[in-house]
Tab-separated table of C-alpha atoms and ligand atoms in Angstrom:
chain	number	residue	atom	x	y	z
F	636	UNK	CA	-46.598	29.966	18.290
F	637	UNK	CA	-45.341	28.678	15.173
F	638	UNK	CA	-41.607	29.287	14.279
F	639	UNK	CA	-40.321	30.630	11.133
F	640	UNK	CA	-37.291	28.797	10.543
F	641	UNK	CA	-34.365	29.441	8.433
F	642	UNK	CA	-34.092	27.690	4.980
F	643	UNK	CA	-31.271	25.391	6.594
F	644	UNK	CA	-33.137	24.323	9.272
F	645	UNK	CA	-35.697	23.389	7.197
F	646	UNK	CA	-33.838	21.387	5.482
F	647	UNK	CA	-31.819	19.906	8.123
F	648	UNK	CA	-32.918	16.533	9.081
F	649	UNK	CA	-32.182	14.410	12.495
F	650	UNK	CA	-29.646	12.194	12.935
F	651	UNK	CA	-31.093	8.564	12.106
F	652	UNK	CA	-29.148	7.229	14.914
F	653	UNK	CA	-31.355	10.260	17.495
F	654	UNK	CA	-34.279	8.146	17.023
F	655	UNK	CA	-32.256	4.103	17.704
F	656	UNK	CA	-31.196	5.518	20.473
F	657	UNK	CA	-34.223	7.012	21.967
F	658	UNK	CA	-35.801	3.642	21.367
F	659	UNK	CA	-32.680	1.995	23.432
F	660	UNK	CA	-32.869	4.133	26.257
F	661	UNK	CA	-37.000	3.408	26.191
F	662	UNK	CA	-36.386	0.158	26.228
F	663	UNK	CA	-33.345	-0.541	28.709
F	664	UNK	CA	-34.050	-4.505	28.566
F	665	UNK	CA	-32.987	-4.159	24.497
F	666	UNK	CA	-29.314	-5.150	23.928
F	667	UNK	CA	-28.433	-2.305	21.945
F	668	UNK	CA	-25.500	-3.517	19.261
F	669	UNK	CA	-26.153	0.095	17.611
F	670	UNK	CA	-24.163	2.715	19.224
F	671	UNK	CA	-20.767	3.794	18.510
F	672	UNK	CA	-19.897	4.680	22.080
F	673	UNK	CA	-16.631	3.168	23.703
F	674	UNK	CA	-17.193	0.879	26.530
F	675	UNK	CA	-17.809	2.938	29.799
F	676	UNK	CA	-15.671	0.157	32.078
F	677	UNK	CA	-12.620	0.921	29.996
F	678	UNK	CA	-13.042	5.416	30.506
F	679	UNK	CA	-9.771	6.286	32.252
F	680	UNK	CA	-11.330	7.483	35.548
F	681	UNK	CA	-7.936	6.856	37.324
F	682	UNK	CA	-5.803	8.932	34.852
F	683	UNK	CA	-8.129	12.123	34.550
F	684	UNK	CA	-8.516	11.864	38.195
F	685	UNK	CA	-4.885	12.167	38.445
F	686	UNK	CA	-4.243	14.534	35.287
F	687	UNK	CA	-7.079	16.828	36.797
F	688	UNK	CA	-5.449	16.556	40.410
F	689	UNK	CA	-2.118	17.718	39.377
F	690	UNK	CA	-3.323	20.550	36.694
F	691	UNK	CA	-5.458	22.520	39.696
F	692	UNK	CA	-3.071	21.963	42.409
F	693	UNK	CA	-1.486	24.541	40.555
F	694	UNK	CA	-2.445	28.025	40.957
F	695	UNK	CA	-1.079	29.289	37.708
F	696	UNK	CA	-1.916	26.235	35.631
F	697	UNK	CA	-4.769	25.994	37.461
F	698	UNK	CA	-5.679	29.424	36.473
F	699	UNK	CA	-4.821	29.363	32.554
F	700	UNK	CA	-6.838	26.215	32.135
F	701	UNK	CA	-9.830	27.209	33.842
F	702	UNK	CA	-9.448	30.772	31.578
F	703	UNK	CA	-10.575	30.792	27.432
F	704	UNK	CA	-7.899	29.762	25.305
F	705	UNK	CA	-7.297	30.562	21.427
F	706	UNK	CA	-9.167	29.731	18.949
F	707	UNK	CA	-6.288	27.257	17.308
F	708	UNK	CA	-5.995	25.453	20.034
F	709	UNK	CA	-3.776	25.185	23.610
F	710	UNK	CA	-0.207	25.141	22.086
F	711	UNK	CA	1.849	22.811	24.292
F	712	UNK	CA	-1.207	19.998	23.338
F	713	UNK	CA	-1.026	21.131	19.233
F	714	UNK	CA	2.721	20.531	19.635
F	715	UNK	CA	2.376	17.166	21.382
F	716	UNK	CA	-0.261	15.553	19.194
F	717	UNK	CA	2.077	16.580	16.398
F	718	UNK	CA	5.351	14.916	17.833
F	719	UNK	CA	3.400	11.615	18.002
F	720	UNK	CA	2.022	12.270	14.858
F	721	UNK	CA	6.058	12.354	13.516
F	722	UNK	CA	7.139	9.727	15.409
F	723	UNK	CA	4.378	7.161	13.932
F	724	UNK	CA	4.461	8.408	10.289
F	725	UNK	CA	8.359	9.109	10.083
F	726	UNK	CA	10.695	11.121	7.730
F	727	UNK	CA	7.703	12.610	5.550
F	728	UNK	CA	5.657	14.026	8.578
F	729	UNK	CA	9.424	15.681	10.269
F	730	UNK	CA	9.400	18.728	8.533
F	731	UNK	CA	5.537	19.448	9.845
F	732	UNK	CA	4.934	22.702	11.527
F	733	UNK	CA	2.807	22.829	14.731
F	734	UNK	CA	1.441	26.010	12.796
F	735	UNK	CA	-0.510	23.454	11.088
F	736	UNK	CA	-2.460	21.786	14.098
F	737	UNK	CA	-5.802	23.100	14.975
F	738	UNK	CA	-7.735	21.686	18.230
F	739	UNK	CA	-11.379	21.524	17.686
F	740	UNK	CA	-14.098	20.318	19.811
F	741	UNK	CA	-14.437	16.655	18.693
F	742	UNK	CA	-13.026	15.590	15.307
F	743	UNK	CA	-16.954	16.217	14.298
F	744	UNK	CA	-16.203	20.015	14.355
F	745	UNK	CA	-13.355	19.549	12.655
F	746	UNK	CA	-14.497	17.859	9.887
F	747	UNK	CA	-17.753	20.942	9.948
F	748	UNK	CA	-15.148	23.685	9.878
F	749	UNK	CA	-13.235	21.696	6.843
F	750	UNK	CA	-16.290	21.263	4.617
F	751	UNK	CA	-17.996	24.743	5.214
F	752	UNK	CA	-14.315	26.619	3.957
F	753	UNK	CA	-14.199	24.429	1.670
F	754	UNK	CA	-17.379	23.655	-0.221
F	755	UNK	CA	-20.349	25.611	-0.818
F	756	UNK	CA	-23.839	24.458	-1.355
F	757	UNK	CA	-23.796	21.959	-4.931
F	758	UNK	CA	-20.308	21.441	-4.502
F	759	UNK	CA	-19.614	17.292	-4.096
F	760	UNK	CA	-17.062	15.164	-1.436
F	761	UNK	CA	-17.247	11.927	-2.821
F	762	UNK	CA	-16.769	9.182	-0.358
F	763	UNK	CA	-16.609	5.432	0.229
F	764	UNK	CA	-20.029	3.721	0.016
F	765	UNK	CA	-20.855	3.164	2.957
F	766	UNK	CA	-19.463	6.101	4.849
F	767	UNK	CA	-19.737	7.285	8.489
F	768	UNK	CA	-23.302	8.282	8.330
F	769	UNK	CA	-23.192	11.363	10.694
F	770	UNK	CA	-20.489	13.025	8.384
F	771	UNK	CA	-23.225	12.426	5.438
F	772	UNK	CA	-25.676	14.263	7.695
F	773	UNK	CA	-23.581	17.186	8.362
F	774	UNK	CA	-22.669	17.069	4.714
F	775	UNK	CA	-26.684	17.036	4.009
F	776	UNK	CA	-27.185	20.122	6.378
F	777	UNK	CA	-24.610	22.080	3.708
F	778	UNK	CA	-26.224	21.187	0.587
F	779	UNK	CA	-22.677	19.681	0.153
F	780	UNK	CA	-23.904	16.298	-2.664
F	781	UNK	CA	-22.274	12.948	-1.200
F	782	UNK	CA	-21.322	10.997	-4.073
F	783	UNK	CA	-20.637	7.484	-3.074
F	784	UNK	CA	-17.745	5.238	-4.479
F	785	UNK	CA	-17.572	1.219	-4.507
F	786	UNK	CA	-15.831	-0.353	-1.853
F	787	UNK	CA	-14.713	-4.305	-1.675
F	788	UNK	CA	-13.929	-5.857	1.526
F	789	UNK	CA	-10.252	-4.213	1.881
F	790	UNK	CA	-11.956	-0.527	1.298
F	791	UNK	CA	-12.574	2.064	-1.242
F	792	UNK	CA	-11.827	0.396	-5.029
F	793	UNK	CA	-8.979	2.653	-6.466
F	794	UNK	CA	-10.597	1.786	-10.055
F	795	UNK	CA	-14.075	3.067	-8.827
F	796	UNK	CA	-12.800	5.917	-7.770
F	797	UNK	CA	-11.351	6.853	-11.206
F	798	UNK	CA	-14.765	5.766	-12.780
F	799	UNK	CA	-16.655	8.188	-10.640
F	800	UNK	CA	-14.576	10.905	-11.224
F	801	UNK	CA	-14.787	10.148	-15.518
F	802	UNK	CA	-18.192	9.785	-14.884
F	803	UNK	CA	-18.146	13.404	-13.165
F	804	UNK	CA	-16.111	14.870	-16.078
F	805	UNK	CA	-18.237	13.682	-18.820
F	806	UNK	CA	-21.405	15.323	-16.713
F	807	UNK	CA	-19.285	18.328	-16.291
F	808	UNK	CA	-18.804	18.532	-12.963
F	809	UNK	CA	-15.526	17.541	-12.307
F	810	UNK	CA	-15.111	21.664	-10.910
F	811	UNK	CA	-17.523	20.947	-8.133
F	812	UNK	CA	-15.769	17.761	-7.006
F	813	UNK	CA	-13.800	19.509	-4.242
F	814	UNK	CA	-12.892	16.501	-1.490
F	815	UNK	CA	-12.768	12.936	-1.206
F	816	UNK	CA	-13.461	11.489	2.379
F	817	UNK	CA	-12.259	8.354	3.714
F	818	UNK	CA	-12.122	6.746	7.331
F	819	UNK	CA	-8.814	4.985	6.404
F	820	UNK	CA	-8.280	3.137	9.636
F	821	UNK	CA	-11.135	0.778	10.748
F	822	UNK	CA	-13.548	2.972	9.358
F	823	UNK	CA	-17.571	3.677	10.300
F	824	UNK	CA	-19.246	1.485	9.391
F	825	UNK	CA	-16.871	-1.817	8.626
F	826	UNK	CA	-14.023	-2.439	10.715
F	827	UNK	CA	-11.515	-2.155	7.307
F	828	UNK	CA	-8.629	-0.393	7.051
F	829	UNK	CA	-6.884	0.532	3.657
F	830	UNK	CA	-3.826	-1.134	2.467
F	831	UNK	CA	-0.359	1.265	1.699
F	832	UNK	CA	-0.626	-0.128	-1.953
F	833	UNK	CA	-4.523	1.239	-2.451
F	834	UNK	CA	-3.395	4.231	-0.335
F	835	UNK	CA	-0.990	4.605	-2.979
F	836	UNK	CA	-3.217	4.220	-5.991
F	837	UNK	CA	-6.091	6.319	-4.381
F	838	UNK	CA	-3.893	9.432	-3.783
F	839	UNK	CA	-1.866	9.292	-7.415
F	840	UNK	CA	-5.851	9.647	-8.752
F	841	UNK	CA	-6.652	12.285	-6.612
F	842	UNK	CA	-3.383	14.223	-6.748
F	843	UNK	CA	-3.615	13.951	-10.638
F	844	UNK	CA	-3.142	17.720	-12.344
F	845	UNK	CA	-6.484	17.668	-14.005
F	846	UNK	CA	-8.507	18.452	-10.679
F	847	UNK	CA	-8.757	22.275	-10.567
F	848	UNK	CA	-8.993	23.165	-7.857
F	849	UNK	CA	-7.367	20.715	-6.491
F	850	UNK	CA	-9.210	17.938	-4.836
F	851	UNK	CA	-8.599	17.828	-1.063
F	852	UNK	CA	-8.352	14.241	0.619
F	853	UNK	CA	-9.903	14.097	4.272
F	854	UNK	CA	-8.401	11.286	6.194
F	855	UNK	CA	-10.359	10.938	9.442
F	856	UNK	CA	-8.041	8.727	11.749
F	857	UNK	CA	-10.669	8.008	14.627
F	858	UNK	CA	-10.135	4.339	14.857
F	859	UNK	CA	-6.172	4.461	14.099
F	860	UNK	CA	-5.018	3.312	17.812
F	861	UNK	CA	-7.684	0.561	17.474
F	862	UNK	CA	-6.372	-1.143	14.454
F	863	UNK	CA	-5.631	-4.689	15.980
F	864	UNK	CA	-4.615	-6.573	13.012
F	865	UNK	CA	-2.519	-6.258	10.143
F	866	UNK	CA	0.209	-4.125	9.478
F	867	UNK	CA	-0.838	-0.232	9.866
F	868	UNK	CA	-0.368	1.752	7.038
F	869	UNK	CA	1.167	5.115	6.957
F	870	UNK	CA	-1.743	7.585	6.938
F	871	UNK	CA	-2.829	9.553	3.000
F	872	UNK	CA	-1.093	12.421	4.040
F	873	UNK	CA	2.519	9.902	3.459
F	874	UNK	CA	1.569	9.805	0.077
F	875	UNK	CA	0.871	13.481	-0.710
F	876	UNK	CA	4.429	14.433	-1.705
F	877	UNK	CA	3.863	18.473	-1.078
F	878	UNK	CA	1.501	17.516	2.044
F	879	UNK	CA	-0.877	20.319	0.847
F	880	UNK	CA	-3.713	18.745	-0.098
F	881	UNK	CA	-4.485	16.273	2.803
F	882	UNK	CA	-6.709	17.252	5.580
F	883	UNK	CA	-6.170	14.777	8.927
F	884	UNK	CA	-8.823	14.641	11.740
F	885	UNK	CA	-7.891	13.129	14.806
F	886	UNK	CA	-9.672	12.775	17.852
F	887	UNK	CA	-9.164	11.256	21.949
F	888	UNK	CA	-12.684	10.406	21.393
F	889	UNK	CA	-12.354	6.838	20.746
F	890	UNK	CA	-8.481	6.803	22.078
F	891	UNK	CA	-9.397	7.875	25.686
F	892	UNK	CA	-12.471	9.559	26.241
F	893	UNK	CA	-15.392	11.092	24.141
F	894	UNK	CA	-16.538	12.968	26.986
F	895	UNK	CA	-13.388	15.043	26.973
F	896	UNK	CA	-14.109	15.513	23.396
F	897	UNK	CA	-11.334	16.776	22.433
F	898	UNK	CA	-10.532	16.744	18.198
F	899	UNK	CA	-7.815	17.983	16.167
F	900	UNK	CA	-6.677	18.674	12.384
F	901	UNK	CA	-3.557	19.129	10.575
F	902	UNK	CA	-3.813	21.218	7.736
F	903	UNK	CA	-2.832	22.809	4.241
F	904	UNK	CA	-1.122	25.400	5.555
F	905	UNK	CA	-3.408	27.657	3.266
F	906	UNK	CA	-6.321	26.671	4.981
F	907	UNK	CA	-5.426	27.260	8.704
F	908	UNK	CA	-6.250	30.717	8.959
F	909	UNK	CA	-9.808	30.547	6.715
F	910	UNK	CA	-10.275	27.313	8.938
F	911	UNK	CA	-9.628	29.327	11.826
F	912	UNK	CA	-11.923	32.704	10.968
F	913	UNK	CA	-14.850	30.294	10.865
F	914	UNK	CA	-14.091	28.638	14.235
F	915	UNK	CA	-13.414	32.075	15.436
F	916	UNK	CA	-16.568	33.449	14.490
F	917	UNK	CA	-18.236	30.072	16.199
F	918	UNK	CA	-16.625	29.462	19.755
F	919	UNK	CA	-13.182	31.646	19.515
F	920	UNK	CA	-11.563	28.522	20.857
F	921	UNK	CA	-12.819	24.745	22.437
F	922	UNK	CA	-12.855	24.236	25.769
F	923	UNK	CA	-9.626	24.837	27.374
F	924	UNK	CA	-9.901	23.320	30.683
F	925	UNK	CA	-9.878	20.049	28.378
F	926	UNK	CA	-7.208	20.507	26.341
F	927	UNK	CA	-5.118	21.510	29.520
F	928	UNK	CA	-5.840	18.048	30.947
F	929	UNK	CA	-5.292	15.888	27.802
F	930	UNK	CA	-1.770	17.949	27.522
F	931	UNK	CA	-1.767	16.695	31.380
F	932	UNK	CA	-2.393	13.123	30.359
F	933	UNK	CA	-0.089	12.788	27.838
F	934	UNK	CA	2.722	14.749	30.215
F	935	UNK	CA	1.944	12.031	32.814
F	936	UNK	CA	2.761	8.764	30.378
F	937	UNK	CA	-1.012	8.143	31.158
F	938	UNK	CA	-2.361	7.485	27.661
F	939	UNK	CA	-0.410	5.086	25.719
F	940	UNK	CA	-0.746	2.728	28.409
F	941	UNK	CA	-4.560	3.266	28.517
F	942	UNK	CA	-4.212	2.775	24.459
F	943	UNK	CA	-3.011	-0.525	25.252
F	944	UNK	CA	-5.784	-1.786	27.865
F	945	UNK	CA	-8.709	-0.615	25.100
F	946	UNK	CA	-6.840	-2.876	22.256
F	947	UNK	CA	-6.731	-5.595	24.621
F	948	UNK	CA	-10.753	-4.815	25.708
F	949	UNK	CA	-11.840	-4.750	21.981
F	950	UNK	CA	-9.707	-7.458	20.980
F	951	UNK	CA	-11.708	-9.728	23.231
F	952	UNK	CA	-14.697	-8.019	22.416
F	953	UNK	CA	-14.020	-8.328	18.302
F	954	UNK	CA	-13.628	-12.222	19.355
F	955	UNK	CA	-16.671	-12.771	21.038
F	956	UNK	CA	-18.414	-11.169	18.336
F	957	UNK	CA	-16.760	-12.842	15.629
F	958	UNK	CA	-17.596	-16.337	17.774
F	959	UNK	CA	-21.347	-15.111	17.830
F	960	UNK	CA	-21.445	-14.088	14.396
F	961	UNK	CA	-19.925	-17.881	13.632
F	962	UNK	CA	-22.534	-19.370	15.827
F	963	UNK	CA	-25.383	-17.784	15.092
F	964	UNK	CA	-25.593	-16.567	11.671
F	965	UNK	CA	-22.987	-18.835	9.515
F	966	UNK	CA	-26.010	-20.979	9.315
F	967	UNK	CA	-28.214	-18.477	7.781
F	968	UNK	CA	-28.245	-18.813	4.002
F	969	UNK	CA	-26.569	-15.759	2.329
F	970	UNK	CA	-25.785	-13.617	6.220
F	971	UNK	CA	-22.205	-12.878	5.832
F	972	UNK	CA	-19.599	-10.639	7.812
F	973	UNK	CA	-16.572	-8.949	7.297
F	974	UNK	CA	-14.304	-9.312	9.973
F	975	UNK	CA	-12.433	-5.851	10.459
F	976	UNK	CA	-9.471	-5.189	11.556
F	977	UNK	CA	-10.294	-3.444	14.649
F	978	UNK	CA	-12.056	-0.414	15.715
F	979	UNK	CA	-15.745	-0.911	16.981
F	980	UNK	CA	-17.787	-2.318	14.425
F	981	UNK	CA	-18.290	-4.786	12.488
F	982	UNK	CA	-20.669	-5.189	8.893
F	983	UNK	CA	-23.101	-7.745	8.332
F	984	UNK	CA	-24.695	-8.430	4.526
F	985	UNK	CA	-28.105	-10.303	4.390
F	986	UNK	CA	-29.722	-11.857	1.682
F	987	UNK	CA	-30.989	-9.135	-1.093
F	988	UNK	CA	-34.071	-9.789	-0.134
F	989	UNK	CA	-34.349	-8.611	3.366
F	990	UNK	CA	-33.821	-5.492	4.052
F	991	UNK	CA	-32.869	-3.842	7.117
F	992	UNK	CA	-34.368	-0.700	7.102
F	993	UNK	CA	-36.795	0.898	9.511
F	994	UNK	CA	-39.896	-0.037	7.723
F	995	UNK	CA	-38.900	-3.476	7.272
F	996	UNK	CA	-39.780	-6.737	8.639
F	997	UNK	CA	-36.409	-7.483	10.138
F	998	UNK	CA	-36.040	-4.320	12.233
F	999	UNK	CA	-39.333	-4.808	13.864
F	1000	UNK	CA	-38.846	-8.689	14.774
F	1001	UNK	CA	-35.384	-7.876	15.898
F	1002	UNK	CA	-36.377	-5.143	18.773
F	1003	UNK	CA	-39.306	-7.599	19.497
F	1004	UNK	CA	-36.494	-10.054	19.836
F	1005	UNK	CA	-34.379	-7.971	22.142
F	1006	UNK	CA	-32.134	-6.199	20.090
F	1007	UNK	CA	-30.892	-3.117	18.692
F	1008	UNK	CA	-28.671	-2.387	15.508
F	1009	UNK	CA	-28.121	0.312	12.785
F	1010	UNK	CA	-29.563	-0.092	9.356
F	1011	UNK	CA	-26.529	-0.229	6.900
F	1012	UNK	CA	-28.619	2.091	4.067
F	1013	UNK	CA	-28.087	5.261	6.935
F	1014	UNK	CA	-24.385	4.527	5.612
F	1015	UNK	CA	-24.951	5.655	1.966
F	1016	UNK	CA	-24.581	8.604	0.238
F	1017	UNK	CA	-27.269	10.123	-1.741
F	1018	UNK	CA	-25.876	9.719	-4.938
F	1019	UNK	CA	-23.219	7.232	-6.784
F	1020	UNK	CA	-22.814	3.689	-5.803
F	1021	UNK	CA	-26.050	2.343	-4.977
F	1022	UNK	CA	-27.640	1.727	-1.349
F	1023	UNK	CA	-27.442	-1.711	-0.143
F	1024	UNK	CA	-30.378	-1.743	2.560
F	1025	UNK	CA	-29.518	-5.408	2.993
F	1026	UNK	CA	-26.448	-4.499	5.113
F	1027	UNK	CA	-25.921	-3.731	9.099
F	1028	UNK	CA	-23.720	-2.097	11.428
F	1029	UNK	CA	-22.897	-4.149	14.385
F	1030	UNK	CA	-21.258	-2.352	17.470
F	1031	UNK	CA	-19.451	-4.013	20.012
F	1032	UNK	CA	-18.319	-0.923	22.124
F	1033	UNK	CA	-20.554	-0.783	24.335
F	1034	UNK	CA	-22.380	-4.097	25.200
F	1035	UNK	CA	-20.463	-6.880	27.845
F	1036	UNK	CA	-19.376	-10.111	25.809
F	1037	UNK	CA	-22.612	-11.617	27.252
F	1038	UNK	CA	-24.631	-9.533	25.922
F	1039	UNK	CA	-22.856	-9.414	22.500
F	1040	UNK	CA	-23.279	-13.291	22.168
F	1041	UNK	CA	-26.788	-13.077	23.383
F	1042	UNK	CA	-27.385	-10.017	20.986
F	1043	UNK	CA	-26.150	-11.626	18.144
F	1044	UNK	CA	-28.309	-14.801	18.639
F	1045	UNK	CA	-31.377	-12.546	18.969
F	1046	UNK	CA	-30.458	-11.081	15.604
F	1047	UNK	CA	-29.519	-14.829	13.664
F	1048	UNK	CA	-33.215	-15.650	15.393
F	1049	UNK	CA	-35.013	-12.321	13.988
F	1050	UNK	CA	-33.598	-13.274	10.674
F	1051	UNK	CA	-34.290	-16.692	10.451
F	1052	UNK	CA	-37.778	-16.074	11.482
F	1053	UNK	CA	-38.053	-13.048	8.444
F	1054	UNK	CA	-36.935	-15.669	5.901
F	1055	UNK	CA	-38.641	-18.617	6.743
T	1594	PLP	C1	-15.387	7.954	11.664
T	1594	PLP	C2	-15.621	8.907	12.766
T	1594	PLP	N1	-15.110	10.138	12.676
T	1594	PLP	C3	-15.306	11.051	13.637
T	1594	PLP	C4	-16.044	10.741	14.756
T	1594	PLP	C5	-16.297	11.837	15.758
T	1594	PLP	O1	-15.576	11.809	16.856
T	1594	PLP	P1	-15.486	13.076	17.827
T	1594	PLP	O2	-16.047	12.615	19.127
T	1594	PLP	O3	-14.050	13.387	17.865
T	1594	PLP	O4	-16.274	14.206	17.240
T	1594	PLP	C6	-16.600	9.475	14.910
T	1594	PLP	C7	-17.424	9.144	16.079
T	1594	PLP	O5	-18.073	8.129	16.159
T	1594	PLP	C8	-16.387	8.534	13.869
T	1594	PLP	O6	-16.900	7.302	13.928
């Protein structure tokens, strides 16, 4: 029987990504360099074991985990992401309230909740192009515009940004320009993290007085215990002297375990409450038996030290695929890399003239040649700074370093055999 759908869900597209991975999992022989997921040897079975052990022996913590929570989130957890929170970011962050931290399911609802108080359909976030691409989805599904700014190979350009924003004012939209999201710690898609000098130069634009209303900066932090190299930065929220207008999204997705999904915010203070009648209205609360055992993990001492075995996972990982990338594709006129900083990914540019896309050559001749990867135009907003479909996003979460070398070489082959 056919379905009358709402207008959103006609609207709503699939998640490119659905569709790469349905063609992995067909095919289980394909080395698949295109998911984001963390690398399954390194999920703390020993410490949940242990965290879960302890939590249900019991009876009465046993019994308020296994009950619903609130909709803000288990308290003792709120307050202990937000004491680590101080501790890394210092004397700003001290006078933070754990009023402000709200636990979500997966920084993904969190950054849902954030955009649907604040935007409405028209409205625009602008963001760095490229961007994490299922944000831009969900951003897509609100008739929420994603207006793309120019990045370098050290992040978003500071100048662009100001450009955009002129070129928003002169169109007169500047009023609809309500956020500005940024992955500021090696973000989705390229490995980069942003310097404290552009973090400097990238909040005085967007805290400038001329923004009414005032133009919210969302700092998703999913990578930040991955950074490997250079010095970290203090988060956007440092430089945001009345710490209003910066929204943080953290997650244990990436840090311990994306099964647990397990995300949290701090906020405005403002917005906590309208924040928290949406997520009311949705699921009254994320699943408490989780946040109960994360509080339990971090009780224990369990997760820094699990922190420290992923950095030294992906820092042999990044290696490997850095080695590949040198042996395989520095021969290939025009393939270049960036080589992040850490996280889980890492951004290849091709010649302008092959793309990467779907319907092109390359994509085809790369599955035939065994291997999987995500097409860097997914990463693009709509609008703004223009697609570059010669571009891919490399993952090396997932894959052993075998299979990363042997990946990679399938990929410099599949190119070399499109340009020849
Ligand atoms: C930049 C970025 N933000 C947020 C998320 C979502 O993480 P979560 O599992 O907490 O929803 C991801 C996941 O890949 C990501 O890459």
């Amino acid at each position: 029987m056919p379905v009358s759908l709402s207008l959103r869900a006609r609207s709503a597209h699939g998640q490119p990504i659905s569709e790469l991975m349905a063609r992995a999992l067909a095919n289980p022989r394909l080395i698949s360099l295109a998911a984001g997921f963390v690398d399954s040897a390194t999920l703390p079975q020993a410490e949940t074991r242990q965290a879960f052990q302890e939590l249900l022996s019991e009876t009465l913590a046993a019994q308020q985990a296994l009950q619903y929570g609130t909709t803000i989130g288990y308290t003792p957890l709120r307050e202990a992401i937000l004491e680590r929170f101080q501790a890394e970011e210092g004397s700003h962050a001290a006078d933070l309230h754990v009023d402000r931290v709200v636990l979500t399911a997966g920084s993904n609802q969190l950054l849902h909740l954030v955009t649907e108080t604040l935007l409405d359909p028209g409205d625009i976030v602008l963001c760095s192009a490229p961007s994490y691409f299922v944000y831009l989805g969900l951003l897509r599904n609100l008739g929420v515009r994603a207006v793309g700014v120019d990045c370098d190979e050290r992040g978003i350009l500071p100048d662009a940004l100001d450009e955009q924003l002129d070129r928003l004012a002169h169109a007169g939209q500047l009023a609809r320009v309500k956020a500005l999201y940024l992955v500021s710690y090696c973000d989705n898609p390229r490995g980069v993290s942003l310097s404290a000098e552009r973090r400097r130069r990238v909040m005085d634009i967007c805290l400038n007085s001329r923004y009414r209303p005032p133009l919210h900066v969302i700092d998703d932090l999913a990578y930040r215990e991955l950074q490997l190299s250079g010095e970290r930065a203090p988060s956007l929220f440092h430089f945001d002297p009345t710490g209003q207008q910066t929204i943080l999204a953290g997650t244990f997705s990436k840090s311990f375990s994306p099964g647990m999904r397990i995300g949290w915010g701090i906020l405005p203070r403002e917005l906590v409450s309208p924040v928290c009648h949406q997520k009311g209205n949705i699921d009254f609360g994320s699943p408490n038996l989780n946040q109960h055992l994360m509080h339990r993990v971090l009780q224990l001492g369990l997760f820094d030290a699990h922190v420290q075995r992923l950095r030294e996972t992906y820092e042999r990982k990044l290696a490997v695929t850095v080695q590949a990338a040198q042996a395989s594709l520095a021969s290939l006129p025009g393939v270049r890399w960036i080589v992040p900083d850490g996280g889980l990914y890492v951004w290849l540019e091709l010649p302008p003239s092959v793309p990467s896309g779907l319907d092109g050559q390359l994509f085809h001749r790369a599955i035939e040649r065994g291997v999987l990867y995500v097409p860097g135009e997914y990463c693009y907003p709509d609008e703004g700074a223009s697609k570059q479909r010669n571009t891919i996003r490399l993952s090396f979460g997932v894959p052993s370093p075998a299979a990363i070398t042997e990946g990679i070489a399938a990929l410099g082959d599949a190119i070399a055999d499109v340009m020849a």
